[in-house]
Tab-separated table of C-alpha atoms and ligand atoms in Angstrom:
chain	number	residue	atom	x	y	z
A	27	MET	CA	-23.045	3.770	49.251
A	28	LYS	CA	-23.610	6.292	52.070
A	29	LEU	CA	-26.811	8.311	52.021
A	30	SER	CA	-26.837	12.002	51.196
A	31	ASP	CA	-27.743	14.306	54.133
A	32	ILE	CA	-31.245	14.853	52.828
A	33	GLU	CA	-31.984	11.148	52.447
A	34	PHE	CA	-30.353	10.395	55.819
A	35	ARG	CA	-32.821	12.817	57.444
A	36	ALA	CA	-35.769	11.587	55.376
A	37	MET	CA	-35.132	7.989	56.493
A	38	ASP	CA	-35.488	9.165	60.101
A	39	SER	CA	-38.707	11.096	59.524
A	40	TRP	CA	-42.055	10.258	61.118
A	41	TRP	CA	-43.602	9.572	57.699
A	42	ARG	CA	-40.918	7.022	56.805
A	43	LYS	CA	-41.519	5.192	60.087
A	44	TRP	CA	-45.271	5.423	59.745
A	45	GLY	CA	-45.143	3.976	56.225
A	46	GLN	CA	-42.901	1.106	57.255
A	47	ALA	CA	-45.057	0.227	60.284
A	48	HIS	CA	-48.525	0.645	58.804
A	49	PHE	CA	-48.053	-0.122	55.160
A	50	GLU	CA	-44.887	-1.989	54.203
A	51	ILE	CA	-44.628	-4.559	56.993
A	52	PRO	CA	-48.368	-5.389	56.892
A	53	LEU	CA	-48.180	-5.773	53.114
A	54	PHE	CA	-45.165	-8.065	53.370
A	55	GLN	CA	-47.107	-10.057	55.974
A	56	ARG	CA	-50.036	-10.402	53.599
A	57	MET	CA	-47.526	-11.580	50.997
A	58	GLY	CA	-46.363	-14.340	53.360
A	59	LEU	CA	-43.802	-12.810	55.717
A	60	ASP	CA	-43.865	-14.810	58.934
A	61	ILE	CA	-40.656	-14.680	60.929
A	62	ARG	CA	-41.702	-16.408	64.134
A	63	ASP	CA	-38.816	-18.709	65.167
A	64	LYS	CA	-36.904	-17.891	61.981
A	65	ASP	CA	-33.342	-16.661	61.462
A	66	VAL	CA	-33.653	-13.238	59.869
A	67	LEU	CA	-31.123	-10.997	58.157
A	68	GLU	CA	-32.061	-7.419	57.257
A	69	ILE	CA	-29.829	-5.765	54.686
A	70	GLY	CA	-29.467	-1.981	54.835
A	71	CYS	CA	-31.257	-1.787	58.187
A	72	GLY	CA	-30.542	1.945	58.521
A	73	ASN	CA	-31.493	3.554	61.829
A	74	GLY	CA	-33.077	0.366	63.175
A	75	HIS	CA	-36.778	1.092	62.869
A	76	GLY	CA	-37.178	-2.011	60.697
A	77	ALA	CA	-35.331	-4.003	63.370
A	78	TYR	CA	-37.801	-2.818	65.973
A	79	LEU	CA	-40.801	-3.739	63.811
A	80	LEU	CA	-39.431	-7.095	62.685
A	81	ASN	CA	-38.552	-8.117	66.227
A	82	GLN	CA	-42.230	-7.779	67.190
A	83	GLY	CA	-42.641	-10.929	65.063
A	84	SER	CA	-40.528	-13.052	67.493
A	85	PRO	CA	-37.754	-14.275	65.181
A	86	ARG	CA	-35.307	-16.894	66.520
A	87	SER	CA	-32.484	-14.510	65.583
A	88	TYR	CA	-32.220	-11.130	63.936
A	89	VAL	CA	-29.152	-9.408	62.456
A	90	GLY	CA	-29.325	-6.017	60.767
A	91	LEU	CA	-26.435	-4.805	58.665
A	92	ASP	CA	-25.649	-1.521	57.042
A	93	VAL	CA	-22.606	0.067	55.465
A	94	MET	CA	-23.149	3.477	57.102
A	95	GLU	CA	-21.774	3.941	60.645
A	96	GLU	CA	-23.979	6.992	61.286
A	97	GLN	CA	-27.105	4.946	60.641
A	98	LEU	CA	-26.015	2.147	62.936
A	99	GLU	CA	-25.067	4.594	65.700
A	100	LYS	CA	-28.716	5.606	65.819
A	101	ALA	CA	-29.861	2.000	65.618
A	102	ARG	CA	-27.616	0.934	68.497
A	103	GLN	CA	-28.592	3.877	70.688
A	104	ARG	CA	-32.289	3.213	70.178
A	105	TYR	CA	-32.261	-0.578	70.220
A	106	PRO	CA	-29.173	-1.730	72.146
A	107	HIS	CA	-30.593	-5.253	72.559
A	108	TYR	CA	-30.666	-6.023	68.806
A	109	GLN	CA	-27.676	-7.152	66.780
A	110	PHE	CA	-26.319	-4.692	64.199
A	111	LEU	CA	-23.218	-4.996	62.038
A	112	VAL	CA	-21.335	-2.481	59.932
A	113	GLN	CA	-20.983	-4.495	56.764
A	114	ASP	CA	-21.159	-3.980	53.023
A	115	ALA	CA	-23.900	-6.176	51.599
A	116	THR	CA	-21.718	-7.187	48.657
A	117	ASP	CA	-19.848	-9.470	51.058
A	118	LEU	CA	-21.865	-11.733	53.346
A	119	SER	CA	-19.063	-14.239	53.819
A	120	GLN	CA	-19.156	-13.799	57.604
A	121	PHE	CA	-22.510	-15.592	57.618
A	122	ARG	CA	-22.546	-19.347	57.281
A	123	LYS	CA	-23.889	-20.696	53.996
A	124	ALA	CA	-27.591	-21.584	54.136
A	125	SER	CA	-27.960	-20.177	57.661
A	126	ARG	CA	-30.933	-17.798	57.234
A	127	ASP	CA	-34.632	-18.468	56.727
A	128	VAL	CA	-35.509	-14.925	55.714
A	129	VAL	CA	-33.567	-12.055	54.161
A	130	ILE	CA	-35.384	-8.743	53.962
A	131	ILE	CA	-34.617	-5.443	52.252
A	132	PHE	CA	-36.455	-2.139	52.470
A	133	GLY	CA	-35.214	-0.012	49.586
A	134	VAL	CA	-31.471	-0.669	49.434
A	135	LEU	CA	-30.419	-2.379	46.168
A	136	HIS	CA	-30.901	0.820	44.162
A	137	HIS	CA	-28.086	2.291	46.315
A	138	ILE	CA	-25.620	-0.423	45.338
A	139	PRO	CA	-24.198	-0.424	41.798
A	140	GLU	CA	-23.032	-4.040	42.384
A	141	TRP	CA	-26.589	-5.101	43.310
A	142	ARG	CA	-26.235	-8.404	41.415
A	143	LYS	CA	-23.413	-9.383	43.744
A	144	VAL	CA	-25.710	-8.708	46.721
A	145	ILE	CA	-28.326	-11.069	45.258
A	146	ASP	CA	-25.630	-13.727	44.766
A	147	GLU	CA	-24.586	-13.328	48.391
A	148	ILE	CA	-28.188	-13.509	49.612
A	149	ARG	CA	-28.646	-16.733	47.688
A	150	GLY	CA	-25.631	-18.141	49.492
A	151	VAL	CA	-26.867	-17.370	53.019
A	152	LEU	CA	-30.493	-18.409	52.498
A	153	ARG	CA	-31.572	-21.937	53.242
A	154	PRO	CA	-33.270	-23.778	50.356
A	155	GLY	CA	-36.919	-22.724	50.528
A	156	GLY	CA	-35.940	-19.550	52.396
A	157	GLY	CA	-37.724	-16.290	51.664
A	158	PHE	CA	-36.266	-13.132	50.174
A	159	PHE	CA	-38.519	-10.121	50.758
A	160	VAL	CA	-37.496	-6.990	48.930
A	161	GLU	CA	-39.044	-3.649	48.126
A	162	GLU	CA	-37.416	-1.280	45.677
A	163	PRO	CA	-38.506	1.824	43.788
A	164	ARG	CA	-39.104	1.681	40.047
A	165	GLY	CA	-36.879	3.608	37.631
A	166	MET	CA	-39.488	6.318	37.035
A	167	ASP	CA	-39.903	6.916	40.779
A	168	LEU	CA	-36.149	7.070	41.244
A	169	ARG	CA	-35.925	9.703	38.538
A	170	LEU	CA	-38.761	11.705	40.125
A	171	PHE	CA	-37.081	11.596	43.545
A	172	GLU	CA	-33.810	12.646	41.977
A	173	PHE	CA	-35.485	15.517	40.136
A	174	PHE	CA	-37.432	16.902	43.108
A	175	PHE	CA	-35.262	16.034	46.097
A	176	ARG	CA	-31.717	15.538	44.689
A	177	TRP	CA	-31.178	12.512	46.900
A	178	GLY	CA	-27.979	11.681	45.047
A	179	HIS	CA	-28.465	8.017	44.253
A	180	PRO	CA	-25.449	6.380	42.587
A	181	ASP	CA	-25.248	5.726	38.859
A	182	SER	CA	-26.450	2.189	38.437
A	183	ASP	CA	-28.281	-0.004	35.972
A	184	PHE	CA	-30.580	-1.163	38.780
A	185	GLY	CA	-34.240	-1.584	37.860
A	186	VAL	CA	-36.963	-3.846	39.210
A	187	TRP	CA	-37.375	-5.684	35.878
A	188	ARG	CA	-33.672	-6.379	35.744
A	189	MET	CA	-33.780	-7.490	39.362
A	190	GLU	CA	-36.613	-9.909	38.584
A	191	GLN	CA	-34.736	-11.370	35.651
A	192	TYR	CA	-31.586	-11.708	37.693
A	193	LEU	CA	-33.409	-13.352	40.595
A	194	ARG	CA	-34.848	-15.973	38.250
A	195	SER	CA	-31.478	-16.586	36.617
A	196	ARG	CA	-29.931	-17.171	40.055
A	197	GLY	CA	-32.409	-19.802	41.175
A	198	PHE	CA	-35.114	-17.768	42.870
A	199	LYS	CA	-38.809	-18.215	42.232
A	200	ILE	CA	-40.878	-15.016	42.371
A	201	CYS	CA	-43.872	-16.070	44.459
A	202	ASN	CA	-45.617	-12.749	44.926
A	203	LYS	CA	-45.257	-9.236	43.586
A	204	GLN	CA	-47.215	-6.139	44.629
A	205	TRP	CA	-47.143	-2.765	43.006
A	206	THR	CA	-47.504	0.184	45.405
A	207	PRO	CA	-47.401	3.908	44.609
A	208	LEU	CA	-43.652	4.270	45.277
A	209	MET	CA	-42.237	0.779	45.456
A	210	THR	CA	-42.612	-2.684	44.028
A	211	MET	CA	-42.577	-5.388	46.682
A	212	TYR	CA	-41.522	-8.997	46.126
A	213	ARG	CA	-41.512	-12.299	47.886
A	214	ALA	CA	-39.032	-14.633	46.253
A	215	GLU	CA	-38.084	-18.133	47.306
A	216	ARG	CA	-34.622	-19.609	47.052
A	217	LEU	CA	-35.091	-22.895	45.201
B	307	SAM	C1	-32.912	4.250	51.474
B	307	SAM	S1	-32.026	3.733	52.905
B	307	SAM	C2	-33.171	2.581	53.611
B	307	SAM	C3	-32.902	2.371	55.073
B	307	SAM	C4	-33.927	1.439	55.768
B	307	SAM	N1	-33.943	0.119	55.153
B	307	SAM	C5	-35.308	2.054	55.707
B	307	SAM	O1	-36.160	1.534	54.989
B	307	SAM	O2	-35.546	3.056	56.374
B	307	SAM	C6	-30.779	2.672	52.202
B	307	SAM	C7	-29.865	2.045	53.251
B	307	SAM	O3	-28.955	1.159	52.588
B	307	SAM	C8	-27.675	1.320	53.164
B	307	SAM	N2	-26.668	0.850	52.202
B	307	SAM	C9	-26.277	1.467	51.064
B	307	SAM	N3	-25.314	0.751	50.441
B	307	SAM	C10	-25.129	-0.359	51.203
B	307	SAM	C11	-24.271	-1.475	51.098
B	307	SAM	N4	-23.409	-1.606	50.064
B	307	SAM	N5	-24.326	-2.423	52.058
B	307	SAM	C12	-25.189	-2.304	53.106
B	307	SAM	N6	-26.026	-1.256	53.262
B	307	SAM	C13	-25.995	-0.292	52.325
B	307	SAM	C14	-27.607	2.808	53.472
B	307	SAM	O4	-26.612	3.133	54.407
B	307	SAM	C15	-29.016	3.064	54.003
B	307	SAM	O5	-29.120	2.871	55.379
């Protein structure tokens, strides 16, 4: 689903970029993210700041996808040398099965009512042993954001506990989980 205007602007703010660079990526790295010489897919890459940060880690390949043209326009203007695709994450059929070592998500599944389908698709494109790194807000935080900022998230039954259960039921092992003030961060492995 497209972002509301207020969230679109917030995602391009200095504090969002600062948090991703100095907090989220380093925490994922401490949890085991190492993308050197790996094939990486970022889902919901937004304006491309994550692409810029991830590409500092020298992946073999990087593709960022997002459903929102306006986000990718910014990404392409800022980082013309990275690969971005307009694509709904509920359909990853354009990627070969078992072709990615790492799939990474910074706060996207709570925007997608069919989030289970996205997890199914991620399972399909990950190689056995591949890593799925995902951070998502908890239900209480989503409600707080909605109350104070009216970000207009879609109606969805998404929740991190449900996501955990679903990941396990679809053949992922949860290897690491970190609680942070606004998000819960996971490293899962495709078995
Ligand atoms: C909260 S923003 C996060 C953006 C970026 N990952 C970041 O951390 O700054 C959520 C992103 O998910 C994208 N998105 C929402 N629904 C999507 C879908 N079905 N498929 C792909 N991307 C989607 C939105 O366009 C938006 O860029």
